Amino acid sequence: MANPELMSAIRSRLRAAADPARAAGVQAYMKSDMPSLGVRVPEVRRIVKAAARELPPGSLEDLQSDVLALWRGASWREERYAAIDLTGLRLAAGELSMLPLYEEIIRSGAWWDLVDGVSHRLCELLQTHREAMTRVLHGWSTDADFWIRRAAITAQLGAKSATDPALLAAVIEPNLADPEFFIRKSIGWALRDYAATDPDWVRDFAARHGDALSPLSRREALRKLR
């Protein structure tokens, strides 16, 4: 069951930190119907950490309830950021039971800042539950929802030497022909990130896929390589 005191503490502190002058610009930049309070992301994180330290969830189930209550009941975009930040508590680390919650965030959030907000959580689950998450990401890579496909592509960001290049190729390849900007951008981003670890693999991938790799994806993938 969600903790109403924790919800109230987070919401009231976010409102107290609101910056109306900044909020209008943030909402316009995000092209969002959901209004913004104008609270900067580091401040949202600080507020969530402080509130969770004072009013910690008693169990993983309680934490999940808190996240969903904050997410589903959000009136302001920063409340959704706060819900994502709650998933970073130690209780949730490496817990595969968090996956349906992350999927809900991706599907209902349906915008880059919210979808990308859980990419590192997916990466952590992949490192902890390699076989199960590999199956999940294979499935997500061909989902009808392009945000789910973007999440599959970006799920290894920051994995460095723990990246599974076969999986990276497998989730990118079904999406090479997709004209959606956010898919093409994510392909380039994922490749550029892995290029810092294995530049030869990324060069070879780009060469093997030739014109199938969009100019945007190719430019992003090779941007830091010579």
Short mmCIF file of C-alpha atoms in Angstrom, two decimals:
data_model
loop_
_atom_site.label_atom_id
_atom_site.label_comp_id
_atom_site.label_asym_id
_atom_site.label_seq_id
_atom_site.Cartn_x
_atom_site.Cartn_y
_atom_site.Cartn_z
CA MET A 1 0.00 0.00 0.00
CA ALA A 2 1.27 3.47 -0.90
CA ASN A 3 2.48 5.63 1.96
CA PRO A 4 0.40 8.85 1.90
CA GLU A 5 2.94 10.65 4.08
CA LEU A 6 5.75 9.95 1.62
CA MET A 7 3.55 11.01 -1.30
CA SER A 8 2.58 14.21 0.50
CA ALA A 9 6.17 15.02 1.46
CA ILE A 10 7.43 14.63 -2.11
CA ARG A 11 4.56 16.57 -3.67
CA SER A 12 4.67 19.45 -1.19
CA ARG A 13 8.44 19.83 -1.45
CA LEU A 14 8.31 19.81 -5.23
CA ARG A 15 5.71 22.58 -5.15
CA ALA A 16 7.78 24.55 -2.68
CA ALA A 17 10.76 24.35 -5.06
CA ALA A 18 8.71 25.43 -8.09
CA ASP A 19 10.14 28.03 -10.46
CA PRO A 20 7.21 29.42 -12.50
CA ALA A 21 9.51 31.46 -14.74
CA ARG A 22 11.40 28.32 -15.75
CA ALA A 23 8.31 26.09 -15.90
CA ALA A 24 6.84 27.57 -19.07
CA GLY A 25 10.08 27.06 -20.96
CA VAL A 26 10.42 23.49 -19.74
CA GLN A 27 6.89 22.61 -20.81
CA ALA A 28 7.45 24.14 -24.23
CA TYR A 29 10.78 22.32 -24.65
CA MET A 30 9.22 19.00 -23.68
CA LYS A 31 6.21 19.60 -25.95
CA SER A 32 4.17 18.24 -23.08
CA ASP A 33 0.51 18.59 -22.18
CA MET A 34 1.45 17.84 -18.57
CA PRO A 35 2.52 21.08 -16.87
CA SER A 36 5.92 21.57 -15.29
CA LEU A 37 6.83 23.06 -11.93
CA GLY A 38 10.18 24.20 -13.30
CA VAL A 39 12.15 22.20 -10.70
CA ARG A 40 15.56 21.12 -11.98
CA VAL A 41 16.23 17.38 -12.17
CA PRO A 42 19.04 17.37 -9.53
CA GLU A 43 16.68 19.12 -7.11
CA VAL A 44 13.94 16.56 -7.79
CA ARG A 45 16.44 13.82 -6.94
CA ARG A 46 17.50 15.58 -3.77
CA ILE A 47 13.90 15.95 -2.65
CA VAL A 48 13.11 12.30 -3.33
CA LYS A 49 16.20 11.02 -1.52
CA ALA A 50 15.51 13.18 1.53
CA ALA A 51 11.83 12.20 1.70
CA ALA A 52 12.61 8.48 1.25
CA ARG A 53 15.27 8.67 3.95
CA GLU A 54 12.79 10.22 6.39
CA LEU A 55 9.86 7.99 5.38
CA PRO A 56 11.40 4.82 3.93
CA PRO A 57 9.19 2.19 2.26
CA GLY A 58 8.98 -0.87 4.47
CA SER A 59 9.20 -3.44 1.68
CA LEU A 60 9.67 -3.80 -2.05
CA GLU A 61 5.90 -4.13 -2.44
CA ASP A 62 5.41 -0.87 -0.55
CA LEU A 63 7.96 0.83 -2.77
CA GLN A 64 6.23 -0.40 -5.90
CA SER A 65 2.93 0.93 -4.58
CA ASP A 66 4.53 4.30 -3.83
CA VAL A 67 6.04 4.53 -7.33
CA LEU A 68 2.78 3.65 -9.05
CA ALA A 69 0.73 6.01 -6.89
CA LEU A 70 3.06 8.90 -7.61
CA TRP A 71 3.29 8.05 -11.31
CA ARG A 72 -0.41 7.49 -11.94
CA GLY A 73 -1.53 10.40 -9.80
CA ALA A 74 0.97 12.91 -11.19
CA SER A 75 -0.32 16.39 -11.97
CA TRP A 76 3.14 17.77 -12.74
CA ARG A 77 5.96 16.33 -14.84
CA GLU A 78 8.38 16.51 -11.92
CA GLU A 79 6.13 14.11 -9.99
CA ARG A 80 6.78 11.57 -12.72
CA TYR A 81 10.51 12.23 -12.46
CA ALA A 82 10.17 11.67 -8.72
CA ALA A 83 8.41 8.35 -9.28
CA ILE A 84 11.29 7.20 -11.49
CA ASP A 85 13.80 8.37 -8.90
CA LEU A 86 12.06 6.24 -6.25
CA THR A 87 12.87 3.16 -8.34
CA GLY A 88 16.53 3.89 -7.63
CA LEU A 89 16.19 3.00 -3.95
CA ARG A 90 18.25 0.03 -2.78
CA LEU A 91 15.11 -2.04 -2.17
CA ALA A 92 14.52 -2.19 -5.92
CA ALA A 93 18.09 -2.89 -7.04
CA GLY A 94 18.23 -5.88 -9.36
CA GLU A 95 14.64 -6.92 -8.65
CA LEU A 96 13.05 -8.48 -11.72
CA SER A 97 9.60 -7.85 -10.25
CA MET A 98 10.16 -4.17 -11.06
CA LEU A 99 10.02 -4.88 -14.80
CA PRO A 100 6.22 -4.54 -15.23
CA LEU A 101 6.45 -1.18 -13.47
CA TYR A 102 9.19 0.00 -15.82
CA GLU A 103 7.13 -1.18 -18.77
CA GLU A 104 4.16 0.85 -17.55
CA ILE A 105 6.37 3.93 -17.22
CA ILE A 106 7.62 3.48 -20.78
CA ARG A 107 4.22 2.82 -22.35
CA SER A 108 2.26 5.48 -20.50
CA GLY A 109 5.10 8.02 -20.32
CA ALA A 110 5.65 7.80 -24.07
CA TRP A 111 8.25 10.55 -24.28
CA TRP A 112 12.02 10.49 -24.36
CA ASP A 113 12.78 11.96 -20.93
CA LEU A 114 10.54 9.46 -19.14
CA VAL A 115 11.44 6.44 -21.27
CA ASP A 116 15.16 7.15 -20.97
CA GLY A 117 14.73 7.68 -17.24
CA VAL A 118 14.46 3.92 -16.73
CA SER A 119 17.14 2.81 -19.22
CA HIS A 120 19.76 2.35 -16.50
CA ARG A 121 17.27 0.35 -14.43
CA LEU A 122 16.80 -1.99 -17.39
CA CYS A 123 20.58 -2.25 -17.78
CA GLU A 124 20.90 -3.25 -14.13
CA LEU A 125 18.22 -5.92 -14.53
CA LEU A 126 20.01 -7.26 -17.60
CA GLN A 127 23.26 -7.65 -15.67
CA THR A 128 21.46 -9.41 -12.82
CA HIS A 129 19.01 -11.54 -14.83
CA ARG A 130 20.83 -12.00 -18.13
CA GLU A 131 18.82 -14.88 -19.60
CA ALA A 132 15.37 -13.57 -18.67
CA MET A 133 16.08 -9.98 -19.71
CA THR A 134 17.66 -11.04 -22.99
CA ARG A 135 14.39 -12.76 -23.89
CA VAL A 136 12.43 -9.67 -22.83
CA LEU A 137 14.55 -7.27 -24.87
CA HIS A 138 14.36 -9.48 -27.94
CA GLY A 139 10.59 -9.29 -27.65
CA TRP A 140 10.57 -5.57 -27.01
CA SER A 141 12.72 -4.92 -30.10
CA THR A 142 9.78 -5.76 -32.37
CA ASP A 143 6.96 -4.35 -30.23
CA ALA A 144 4.29 -2.21 -31.91
CA ASP A 145 5.10 0.63 -29.47
CA PHE A 146 8.23 2.39 -30.69
CA TRP A 147 8.98 3.65 -27.18
CA ILE A 148 9.27 0.04 -26.01
CA ARG A 149 11.59 -0.59 -28.96
CA ARG A 150 13.65 2.46 -28.03
CA ALA A 151 13.95 1.09 -24.49
CA ALA A 152 15.22 -2.23 -25.84
CA ILE A 153 17.87 -0.41 -27.89
CA THR A 154 19.06 1.81 -25.03
CA ALA A 155 18.93 -0.89 -22.33
CA GLN A 156 22.72 -1.43 -22.40
CA LEU A 157 23.77 2.21 -22.13
CA GLY A 158 26.64 2.46 -19.68
CA ALA A 159 27.25 -1.30 -19.60
CA LYS A 160 30.72 -0.86 -21.13
CA SER A 161 32.58 -4.21 -21.11
CA ALA A 162 29.46 -5.96 -19.76
CA THR A 163 27.62 -5.12 -22.99
CA ASP A 164 26.34 -8.10 -24.93
CA PRO A 165 27.12 -7.05 -28.54
CA ALA A 166 25.07 -9.88 -30.02
CA LEU A 167 22.04 -8.62 -28.12
CA LEU A 168 22.80 -5.04 -29.11
CA ALA A 169 22.84 -6.02 -32.77
CA ALA A 170 19.71 -8.14 -32.35
CA VAL A 171 17.62 -5.29 -30.95
CA ILE A 172 18.92 -2.71 -33.44
CA GLU A 173 18.58 -4.71 -36.65
CA PRO A 174 14.75 -5.04 -36.67
CA ASN A 175 14.57 -1.25 -36.34
CA LEU A 176 17.03 -0.14 -39.00
CA ALA A 177 14.32 0.73 -41.51
CA ASP A 178 12.12 2.59 -39.03
CA PRO A 179 11.85 6.28 -40.05
CA GLU A 180 10.92 7.38 -36.51
CA PHE A 181 13.41 10.01 -35.29
CA PHE A 182 13.50 8.67 -31.72
CA ILE A 183 14.37 5.19 -32.96
CA ARG A 184 17.10 6.38 -35.31
CA LYS A 185 18.54 8.61 -32.60
CA SER A 186 18.53 5.76 -30.07
CA ILE A 187 20.36 3.46 -32.49
CA GLY A 188 23.10 6.03 -32.97
CA TRP A 189 23.26 6.71 -29.24
CA ALA A 190 23.55 3.03 -28.30
CA LEU A 191 26.27 2.44 -30.88
CA ARG A 192 28.19 5.56 -29.89
CA ASP A 193 28.07 4.50 -26.24
CA TYR A 194 29.47 1.06 -27.04
CA ALA A 195 32.09 2.57 -29.39
CA ALA A 196 33.88 3.88 -26.30
CA THR A 197 34.46 0.23 -25.29
CA ASP A 198 34.80 -1.55 -28.64
CA PRO A 199 35.23 0.94 -31.51
CA ASP A 200 36.15 -1.79 -34.00
CA TRP A 201 32.88 -3.63 -33.37
CA VAL A 202 30.89 -0.44 -34.00
CA ARG A 203 32.86 0.38 -37.16
CA ASP A 204 32.25 -3.15 -38.42
CA PHE A 205 28.54 -2.97 -37.58
CA ALA A 206 28.20 0.31 -39.46
CA ALA A 207 30.11 -1.07 -42.44
CA ARG A 208 28.13 -4.32 -42.58
CA HIS A 209 24.80 -2.53 -42.56
CA GLY A 210 25.75 0.07 -45.15
CA ASP A 211 22.83 2.19 -46.32
CA ALA A 212 20.42 0.30 -44.05
CA LEU A 213 21.83 2.41 -41.22
CA SER A 214 20.19 5.82 -41.49
CA PRO A 215 22.41 8.90 -41.91
CA LEU A 216 21.32 10.10 -38.45
CA SER A 217 22.17 6.78 -36.78
CA ARG A 218 25.48 6.52 -38.62
CA ARG A 219 26.49 10.08 -37.79
CA GLU A 220 25.71 9.59 -34.11
CA ALA A 221 27.39 6.17 -33.96
CA LEU A 222 30.67 7.28 -35.52
CA ARG A 223 30.76 10.84 -34.19
CA LYS A 224 33.61 10.18 -31.74
CA LEU A 225 35.51 7.75 -33.93
CA ARG A 226 38.20 8.59 -36.46
#
